[in-house]
């Protein structure tokens, strides 16, 4: 069996972290950063979008649609799109930390 290339190793890391992130979101887990206090993964998801123009614009669009009373389907669709952006940004952060040798774990709220 040949060793993985850097690209293959990174793709595998992203897949693994994305699966962990998915479970942590569904199970309402906390992310334990190598710095600071544990944070609910849902809060980390939102925090990952701060300062990113595309994510902030998507969130603003979502809030405006809800405030205008648009249909649940419309607001839900916008929420799903925002969540995809936020999740990608959070995943990027998790990958960067892991690549830098930092330990990031998910756990219960204690």
mmCIF file of N, CA and C in Angstrom:
data_model
loop_
_atom_site.group_PDB
_atom_site.id
_atom_site.type_symbol
_atom_site.label_atom_id
_atom_site.label_comp_id
_atom_site.label_asym_id
_atom_site.label_seq_id
_atom_site.Cartn_x
_atom_site.Cartn_y
_atom_site.Cartn_z
ATOM 1 N N UNK A 1 0.844 -1.176 0.000
ATOM 2 C CA UNK A 1 0.000 0.000 0.000
ATOM 3 C C UNK A 1 0.893 1.244 0.000
ATOM 4 N N UNK A 2 0.653 2.121 -0.931
ATOM 5 C CA UNK A 2 1.480 3.320 -1.042
ATOM 6 C C UNK A 2 1.032 4.371 -0.019
ATOM 7 N N UNK A 3 1.956 5.211 0.421
ATOM 8 C CA UNK A 3 1.575 6.276 1.354
ATOM 9 C C UNK A 3 0.692 7.310 0.645
ATOM 10 N N UNK A 4 -0.149 7.964 1.421
ATOM 11 C CA UNK A 4 -1.030 8.986 0.859
ATOM 12 C C UNK A 4 -0.230 10.217 0.456
ATOM 13 N N UNK A 5 -0.661 10.849 -0.609
ATOM 14 C CA UNK A 5 -0.072 12.137 -0.975
ATOM 15 C C UNK A 5 -0.612 13.183 -0.001
ATOM 16 N N UNK A 6 0.001 14.353 0.000
ATOM 17 C CA UNK A 6 -0.484 15.429 0.874
ATOM 18 C C UNK A 6 -1.935 15.778 0.558
ATOM 19 N N UNK A 7 -2.271 15.811 -0.720
ATOM 20 C CA UNK A 7 -3.647 16.140 -1.118
ATOM 21 C C UNK A 7 -4.626 15.070 -0.641
ATOM 22 N N UNK A 8 -4.235 13.808 -0.752
ATOM 23 C CA UNK A 8 -5.104 12.713 -0.298
ATOM 24 C C UNK A 8 -5.256 12.726 1.222
ATOM 25 N N UNK A 9 -4.158 12.989 1.907
ATOM 26 C CA UNK A 9 -4.185 13.052 3.368
ATOM 27 C C UNK A 9 -5.080 14.196 3.839
ATOM 28 N N UNK A 10 -4.964 15.350 3.179
ATOM 29 C CA UNK A 10 -5.789 16.506 3.526
ATOM 30 C C UNK A 10 -7.266 16.230 3.241
ATOM 31 N N UNK A 11 -7.560 15.588 2.123
ATOM 32 C CA UNK A 11 -8.949 15.243 1.784
ATOM 33 C C UNK A 11 -9.529 14.281 2.819
ATOM 34 N N UNK A 12 -8.723 13.327 3.258
ATOM 35 C CA UNK A 12 -9.177 12.375 4.276
ATOM 36 C C UNK A 12 -9.420 13.084 5.613
ATOM 37 N N UNK A 13 -8.527 13.994 5.971
ATOM 38 C CA UNK A 13 -8.691 14.771 7.202
ATOM 39 C C UNK A 13 -9.979 15.588 7.149
ATOM 40 N N UNK A 14 -10.222 16.249 6.003
ATOM 41 C CA UNK A 14 -11.448 17.049 5.851
ATOM 42 C C UNK A 14 -12.692 16.169 5.989
ATOM 43 N N UNK A 15 -12.681 14.996 5.360
ATOM 44 C CA UNK A 15 -13.831 14.077 5.457
ATOM 45 C C UNK A 15 -14.084 13.665 6.902
ATOM 46 N N UNK A 16 -13.004 13.301 7.595
ATOM 47 C CA UNK A 16 -13.134 12.861 8.986
ATOM 48 C C UNK A 16 -13.642 13.991 9.882
ATOM 49 N N UNK A 17 -13.052 15.176 9.734
ATOM 50 C CA UNK A 17 -13.484 16.305 10.555
ATOM 51 C C UNK A 17 -14.908 16.732 10.217
ATOM 52 N N UNK A 18 -15.272 16.652 8.942
ATOM 53 C CA UNK A 18 -16.635 17.010 8.549
ATOM 54 C C UNK A 18 -17.644 16.045 9.168
ATOM 55 N N UNK A 19 -17.312 14.765 9.206
ATOM 56 C CA UNK A 19 -18.203 13.782 9.839
ATOM 57 C C UNK A 19 -18.314 14.056 11.339
ATOM 58 N N UNK A 20 -17.192 14.370 11.986
ATOM 59 C CA UNK A 20 -17.218 14.709 13.412
ATOM 60 C C UNK A 20 -18.037 15.972 13.658
ATOM 61 N N UNK A 21 -17.862 16.957 12.788
ATOM 62 C CA UNK A 21 -18.599 18.213 12.905
ATOM 63 C C UNK A 21 -20.095 17.973 12.743
ATOM 64 N N UNK A 22 -20.466 17.159 11.779
ATOM 65 C CA UNK A 22 -21.881 16.835 11.560
ATOM 66 C C UNK A 22 -22.487 16.208 12.816
ATOM 67 N N UNK A 23 -21.804 15.216 13.359
ATOM 68 C CA UNK A 23 -22.312 14.562 14.567
ATOM 69 C C UNK A 23 -22.419 15.564 15.719
ATOM 70 N N UNK A 24 -21.403 16.395 15.895
ATOM 71 C CA UNK A 24 -21.399 17.368 16.989
ATOM 72 C C UNK A 24 -22.542 18.368 16.855
ATOM 73 N N UNK A 25 -22.860 18.764 15.629
ATOM 74 C CA UNK A 25 -23.991 19.675 15.416
ATOM 75 C C UNK A 25 -25.312 18.993 15.751
ATOM 76 N N UNK A 26 -25.499 17.783 15.277
ATOM 77 C CA UNK A 26 -26.745 17.047 15.508
ATOM 78 C C UNK A 26 -26.919 16.731 16.997
ATOM 79 N N UNK A 27 -25.835 16.374 17.664
ATOM 80 C CA UNK A 27 -25.892 15.966 19.070
ATOM 81 C C UNK A 27 -25.750 17.141 20.046
ATOM 82 N N UNK A 28 -25.661 18.353 19.524
ATOM 83 C CA UNK A 28 -25.509 19.563 20.337
ATOM 84 C C UNK A 28 -24.307 19.463 21.277
ATOM 85 N N UNK A 29 -23.169 19.159 20.704
ATOM 86 C CA UNK A 29 -21.925 19.022 21.457
ATOM 87 C C UNK A 29 -21.189 20.355 21.535
ATOM 88 N N UNK A 30 -20.175 20.356 22.356
ATOM 89 C CA UNK A 30 -19.277 21.502 22.462
ATOM 90 C C UNK A 30 -17.996 21.194 21.705
ATOM 91 N N UNK A 31 -17.393 22.245 21.193
ATOM 92 C CA UNK A 31 -16.063 22.104 20.609
ATOM 93 C C UNK A 31 -15.088 22.595 21.676
ATOM 94 N N UNK A 32 -14.061 21.820 21.899
ATOM 95 C CA UNK A 32 -13.034 22.179 22.882
ATOM 96 C C UNK A 32 -11.799 22.624 22.101
ATOM 97 N N UNK A 33 -11.638 23.943 22.080
ATOM 98 C CA UNK A 33 -10.542 24.550 21.333
ATOM 99 C C UNK A 33 -9.236 24.384 22.094
ATOM 100 N N UNK A 34 -8.100 24.481 21.411
ATOM 101 C CA UNK A 34 -6.818 24.427 22.116
ATOM 102 C C UNK A 34 -6.589 25.699 22.939
ATOM 103 N N UNK A 35 -7.436 26.681 22.765
ATOM 104 C CA UNK A 35 -7.366 27.954 23.483
ATOM 105 C C UNK A 35 -8.784 28.272 23.960
ATOM 106 N N UNK A 36 -8.933 28.940 25.044
ATOM 107 C CA UNK A 36 -10.246 29.399 25.487
ATOM 108 C C UNK A 36 -11.144 28.300 26.021
ATOM 109 N N UNK A 37 -12.372 28.705 26.304
ATOM 110 C CA UNK A 37 -13.367 27.807 26.883
ATOM 111 C C UNK A 37 -14.089 27.003 25.814
ATOM 112 N N UNK A 38 -14.664 25.860 26.214
ATOM 113 C CA UNK A 38 -15.489 25.095 25.267
ATOM 114 C C UNK A 38 -16.659 25.954 24.781
ATOM 115 N N UNK A 39 -17.118 25.669 23.586
ATOM 116 C CA UNK A 39 -18.177 26.457 22.961
ATOM 117 C C UNK A 39 -19.125 25.501 22.252
ATOM 118 N N UNK A 40 -20.424 25.772 22.359
ATOM 119 C CA UNK A 40 -21.369 24.954 21.601
ATOM 120 C C UNK A 40 -20.995 25.008 20.127
ATOM 121 N N UNK A 41 -21.080 23.892 19.456
ATOM 122 C CA UNK A 41 -20.700 23.845 18.046
ATOM 123 C C UNK A 41 -21.579 24.793 17.229
ATOM 124 N N UNK A 42 -22.859 24.905 17.590
ATOM 125 C CA UNK A 42 -23.738 25.835 16.873
ATOM 126 C C UNK A 42 -23.242 27.275 17.015
ATOM 127 N N UNK A 43 -22.723 27.628 18.188
ATOM 128 C CA UNK A 43 -22.169 28.970 18.384
ATOM 129 C C UNK A 43 -20.880 29.141 17.585
ATOM 130 N N UNK A 44 -20.078 28.094 17.548
ATOM 131 C CA UNK A 44 -18.840 28.137 16.768
ATOM 132 C C UNK A 44 -19.149 28.282 15.283
ATOM 133 N N UNK A 45 -20.249 27.672 14.861
ATOM 134 C CA UNK A 45 -20.679 27.771 13.467
ATOM 135 C C UNK A 45 -20.960 29.233 13.118
ATOM 136 N N UNK A 46 -21.707 29.906 13.986
ATOM 137 C CA UNK A 46 -22.014 31.319 13.756
ATOM 138 C C UNK A 46 -20.733 32.156 13.817
ATOM 139 N N UNK A 47 -19.910 31.912 14.827
ATOM 140 C CA UNK A 47 -18.682 32.693 14.995
ATOM 141 C C UNK A 47 -17.747 32.553 13.792
ATOM 142 N N UNK A 48 -17.785 31.412 13.141
ATOM 143 C CA UNK A 48 -16.916 31.178 11.983
ATOM 144 C C UNK A 48 -17.240 32.115 10.825
ATOM 145 N N UNK A 49 -18.442 32.675 10.822
ATOM 146 C CA UNK A 49 -18.850 33.533 9.711
ATOM 147 C C UNK A 49 -18.526 35.000 9.937
ATOM 148 N N UNK A 50 -18.193 35.358 11.166
ATOM 149 C CA UNK A 50 -17.928 36.762 11.487
ATOM 150 C C UNK A 50 -16.697 37.231 10.716
ATOM 151 N N UNK A 51 -16.863 38.330 10.019
ATOM 152 C CA UNK A 51 -15.767 38.886 9.244
ATOM 153 C C UNK A 51 -15.677 38.381 7.818
ATOM 154 N N UNK A 52 -16.493 37.398 7.468
ATOM 155 C CA UNK A 52 -16.511 36.874 6.101
ATOM 156 C C UNK A 52 -17.677 37.526 5.363
ATOM 157 N N UNK A 53 -17.370 38.359 4.395
ATOM 158 C CA UNK A 53 -18.396 39.144 3.710
ATOM 159 C C UNK A 53 -19.487 38.276 3.090
ATOM 160 N N UNK A 54 -19.112 37.183 2.455
ATOM 161 C CA UNK A 54 -20.101 36.321 1.801
ATOM 162 C C UNK A 54 -21.043 35.694 2.832
ATOM 163 N N UNK A 55 -20.498 35.210 3.928
ATOM 164 C CA UNK A 55 -21.319 34.590 4.969
ATOM 165 C C UNK A 55 -22.209 35.618 5.655
ATOM 166 N N UNK A 56 -21.653 36.794 5.931
ATOM 167 C CA UNK A 56 -22.444 37.834 6.579
ATOM 168 C C UNK A 56 -23.566 38.318 5.668
ATOM 169 N N UNK A 57 -23.304 38.423 4.374
ATOM 170 C CA UNK A 57 -24.349 38.825 3.425
ATOM 171 C C UNK A 57 -25.452 37.773 3.365
ATOM 172 N N UNK A 58 -25.077 36.505 3.381
ATOM 173 C CA UNK A 58 -26.071 35.425 3.354
ATOM 174 C C UNK A 58 -26.926 35.443 4.615
ATOM 175 N N UNK A 59 -26.303 35.705 5.767
ATOM 176 C CA UNK A 59 -27.058 35.760 7.022
ATOM 177 C C UNK A 59 -28.000 36.956 7.025
ATOM 178 N N UNK A 60 -27.527 38.083 6.531
ATOM 179 C CA UNK A 60 -28.360 39.283 6.445
ATOM 180 C C UNK A 60 -29.569 39.041 5.545
ATOM 181 N N UNK A 61 -29.354 38.381 4.436
ATOM 182 C CA UNK A 61 -30.441 38.038 3.515
ATOM 183 C C UNK A 61 -31.464 37.140 4.205
ATOM 184 N N UNK A 62 -30.982 36.190 4.960
ATOM 185 C CA UNK A 62 -31.840 35.276 5.707
ATOM 186 C C UNK A 62 -32.690 36.034 6.723
ATOM 187 N N UNK A 63 -32.071 36.910 7.488
ATOM 188 C CA UNK A 63 -32.796 37.673 8.510
ATOM 189 C C UNK A 63 -33.824 38.597 7.864
ATOM 190 N N UNK A 64 -33.453 39.257 6.786
ATOM 191 C CA UNK A 64 -34.407 40.147 6.095
ATOM 192 C C UNK A 64 -35.598 39.368 5.563
ATOM 193 N N UNK A 65 -35.354 38.193 5.007
ATOM 194 C CA UNK A 65 -36.449 37.370 4.483
ATOM 195 C C UNK A 65 -37.397 36.962 5.604
ATOM 196 N N UNK A 66 -36.849 36.587 6.744
ATOM 197 C CA UNK A 66 -37.690 36.207 7.888
ATOM 198 C C UNK A 66 -38.469 37.413 8.397
ATOM 199 N N UNK A 67 -37.820 38.572 8.463
ATOM 200 C CA UNK A 67 -38.482 39.788 8.947
ATOM 201 C C UNK A 67 -39.607 40.228 8.016
ATOM 202 N N UNK A 68 -39.450 39.988 6.733
ATOM 203 C CA UNK A 68 -40.499 40.344 5.764
ATOM 204 C C UNK A 68 -41.649 39.352 5.787
ATOM 205 N N UNK A 69 -41.477 38.260 6.499
ATOM 206 C CA UNK A 69 -42.534 37.255 6.580
ATOM 207 C C UNK A 69 -42.603 36.353 5.367
ATOM 208 N N UNK A 70 -41.471 36.174 4.697
ATOM 209 C CA UNK A 70 -41.465 35.274 3.544
ATOM 210 C C UNK A 70 -41.780 33.855 3.999
ATOM 211 N N UNK A 71 -42.114 33.016 3.071
ATOM 212 C CA UNK A 71 -42.531 31.646 3.393
ATOM 213 C C UNK A 71 -41.429 30.886 4.127
ATOM 214 N N UNK A 72 -41.863 29.897 4.893
ATOM 215 C CA UNK A 72 -40.908 29.063 5.621
ATOM 216 C C UNK A 72 -39.958 28.355 4.654
ATOM 217 N N UNK A 73 -40.461 27.988 3.498
ATOM 218 C CA UNK A 73 -39.613 27.322 2.499
ATOM 219 C C UNK A 73 -38.508 28.269 2.038
ATOM 220 N N UNK A 74 -38.871 29.513 1.775
ATOM 221 C CA UNK A 74 -37.896 30.495 1.321
ATOM 222 C C UNK A 74 -36.851 30.775 2.400
ATOM 223 N N UNK A 75 -37.317 31.016 3.619
ATOM 224 C CA UNK A 75 -36.399 31.289 4.727
ATOM 225 C C UNK A 75 -35.543 30.053 5.013
ATOM 226 N N UNK A 76 -36.159 28.887 4.972
ATOM 227 C CA UNK A 76 -35.422 27.646 5.205
ATOM 228 C C UNK A 76 -34.335 27.418 4.176
ATOM 229 N N UNK A 77 -34.636 27.722 2.930
ATOM 230 C CA UNK A 77 -33.644 27.573 1.859
ATOM 231 C C UNK A 77 -32.458 28.504 2.090
ATOM 232 N N UNK A 78 -32.753 29.741 2.480
ATOM 233 C CA UNK A 78 -31.677 30.690 2.774
ATOM 234 C C UNK A 78 -30.852 30.228 3.977
ATOM 235 N N UNK A 79 -31.536 29.658 4.966
ATOM 236 C CA UNK A 79 -30.822 29.162 6.141
ATOM 237 C C UNK A 79 -29.884 28.017 5.768
ATOM 238 N N UNK A 80 -30.357 27.116 4.941
ATOM 239 C CA UNK A 80 -29.515 25.992 4.504
ATOM 240 C C UNK A 80 -28.277 26.517 3.774
ATOM 241 N N UNK A 81 -28.457 27.512 2.917
ATOM 242 C CA UNK A 81 -27.314 28.076 2.183
ATOM 243 C C UNK A 81 -26.323 28.740 3.133
ATOM 244 N N UNK A 82 -26.841 29.500 4.106
ATOM 245 C CA UNK A 82 -25.957 30.133 5.088
ATOM 246 C C UNK A 82 -25.219 29.066 5.889
ATOM 247 N N UNK A 83 -25.926 28.020 6.288
ATOM 248 C CA UNK A 83 -25.317 26.948 7.073
ATOM 249 C C UNK A 83 -24.187 26.274 6.298
ATOM 250 N N UNK A 84 -24.369 26.085 5.008
ATOM 251 C CA UNK A 84 -23.306 25.489 4.187
ATOM 252 C C UNK A 84 -22.050 26.361 4.202
ATOM 253 N N UNK A 85 -22.245 27.682 4.061
ATOM 254 C CA UNK A 85 -21.098 28.596 4.098
ATOM 255 C C UNK A 85 -20.421 28.562 5.467
ATOM 256 N N UNK A 86 -21.230 28.625 6.520
ATOM 257 C CA UNK A 86 -20.690 28.640 7.878
ATOM 258 C C UNK A 86 -19.944 27.345 8.184
ATOM 259 N N UNK A 87 -20.529 26.242 7.783
ATOM 260 C CA UNK A 87 -19.909 24.937 8.045
ATOM 261 C C UNK A 87 -18.575 24.813 7.310
ATOM 262 N N UNK A 88 -18.521 25.295 6.083
ATOM 263 C CA UNK A 88 -17.269 25.248 5.317
ATOM 264 C C UNK A 88 -16.192 26.087 5.996
ATOM 265 N N UNK A 89 -16.573 27.256 6.500
ATOM 266 C CA UNK A 89 -15.594 28.114 7.185
ATOM 267 C C UNK A 89 -15.117 27.482 8.484
ATOM 268 N N UNK A 90 -16.054 26.909 9.249
ATOM 269 C CA UNK A 90 -15.669 26.253 10.500
ATOM 270 C C UNK A 90 -14.777 25.046 10.213
ATOM 271 N N UNK A 91 -15.115 24.303 9.192
ATOM 272 C CA UNK A 91 -14.298 23.148 8.809
ATOM 273 C C UNK A 91 -12.889 23.590 8.419
ATOM 274 N N UNK A 92 -12.780 24.692 7.685
ATOM 275 C CA UNK A 92 -11.460 25.225 7.330
ATOM 276 C C UNK A 92 -10.638 25.520 8.583
ATOM 277 N N UNK A 93 -11.288 26.125 9.584
ATOM 278 C CA UNK A 93 -10.606 26.443 10.841
ATOM 279 C C UNK A 93 -10.147 25.173 11.548
ATOM 280 N N UNK A 94 -11.025 24.171 11.604
ATOM 281 C CA UNK A 94 -10.673 22.906 12.253
ATOM 282 C C UNK A 94 -9.502 22.225 11.552
ATOM 283 N N UNK A 95 -9.527 22.241 10.228
ATOM 284 C CA UNK A 95 -8.439 21.630 9.451
ATOM 285 C C UNK A 95 -7.125 22.374 9.704
ATOM 286 N N UNK A 96 -7.172 23.707 9.676
ATOM 287 C CA UNK A 96 -5.958 24.496 9.906
ATOM 288 C C UNK A 96 -5.355 24.199 11.274
ATOM 289 N N UNK A 97 -6.204 24.171 12.301
ATOM 290 C CA UNK A 97 -5.706 23.892 13.646
ATOM 291 C C UNK A 97 -5.088 22.499 13.725
ATOM 292 N N UNK A 98 -5.764 21.530 13.145
ATOM 293 C CA UNK A 98 -5.265 20.155 13.167
ATOM 294 C C UNK A 98 -3.952 20.047 12.397
ATOM 295 N N UNK A 99 -3.885 20.704 11.258
ATOM 296 C CA UNK A 99 -2.655 20.696 10.458
ATOM 297 C C UNK A 99 -1.493 21.343 11.210
ATOM 298 N N UNK A 100 -1.820 22.321 12.068
ATOM 299 C CA UNK A 100 -0.787 22.998 12.863
ATOM 300 C C UNK A 100 -0.413 22.221 14.121
ATOM 301 N N UNK A 101 -0.991 21.023 14.277
ATOM 302 C CA UNK A 101 -0.663 20.199 15.432
ATOM 303 C C UNK A 101 -1.479 20.502 16.675
ATOM 304 N N UNK A 102 -2.500 21.350 16.537
ATOM 305 C CA UNK A 102 -3.368 21.681 17.667
ATOM 306 C C UNK A 102 -4.415 20.590 17.832
ATOM 307 N N UNK A 103 -4.845 20.384 19.048
ATOM 308 C CA UNK A 103 -5.862 19.361 19.304
ATOM 309 C C UNK A 103 -7.219 20.027 19.494
ATOM 310 N N UNK A 104 -8.181 19.610 18.686
ATOM 311 C CA UNK A 104 -9.558 20.087 18.787
ATOM 312 C C UNK A 104 -10.429 18.859 18.999
ATOM 313 N N UNK A 105 -11.265 18.897 20.031
ATOM 314 C CA UNK A 105 -12.144 17.762 20.308
ATOM 315 C C UNK A 105 -13.576 18.245 20.473
ATOM 316 N N UNK A 106 -14.499 17.305 20.395
ATOM 317 C CA UNK A 106 -15.910 17.592 20.623
ATOM 318 C C UNK A 106 -16.346 16.804 21.845
ATOM 319 N N UNK A 107 -17.167 17.421 22.671
ATOM 320 C CA UNK A 107 -17.629 16.728 23.865
ATOM 321 C C UNK A 107 -18.949 17.275 24.352
ATOM 322 N N UNK A 108 -19.392 16.734 25.475
ATOM 323 C CA UNK A 108 -20.669 17.159 26.040
ATOM 324 C C UNK A 108 -20.513 18.501 26.743
ATOM 325 N N UNK A 109 -21.636 19.091 27.095
ATOM 326 C CA UNK A 109 -21.642 20.377 27.796
ATOM 327 C C UNK A 109 -21.373 20.139 29.273
ATOM 328 N N UNK A 110 -20.195 20.370 29.731
ATOM 329 C CA UNK A 110 -19.908 20.190 31.160
ATOM 330 C C UNK A 110 -19.250 21.399 31.713
#
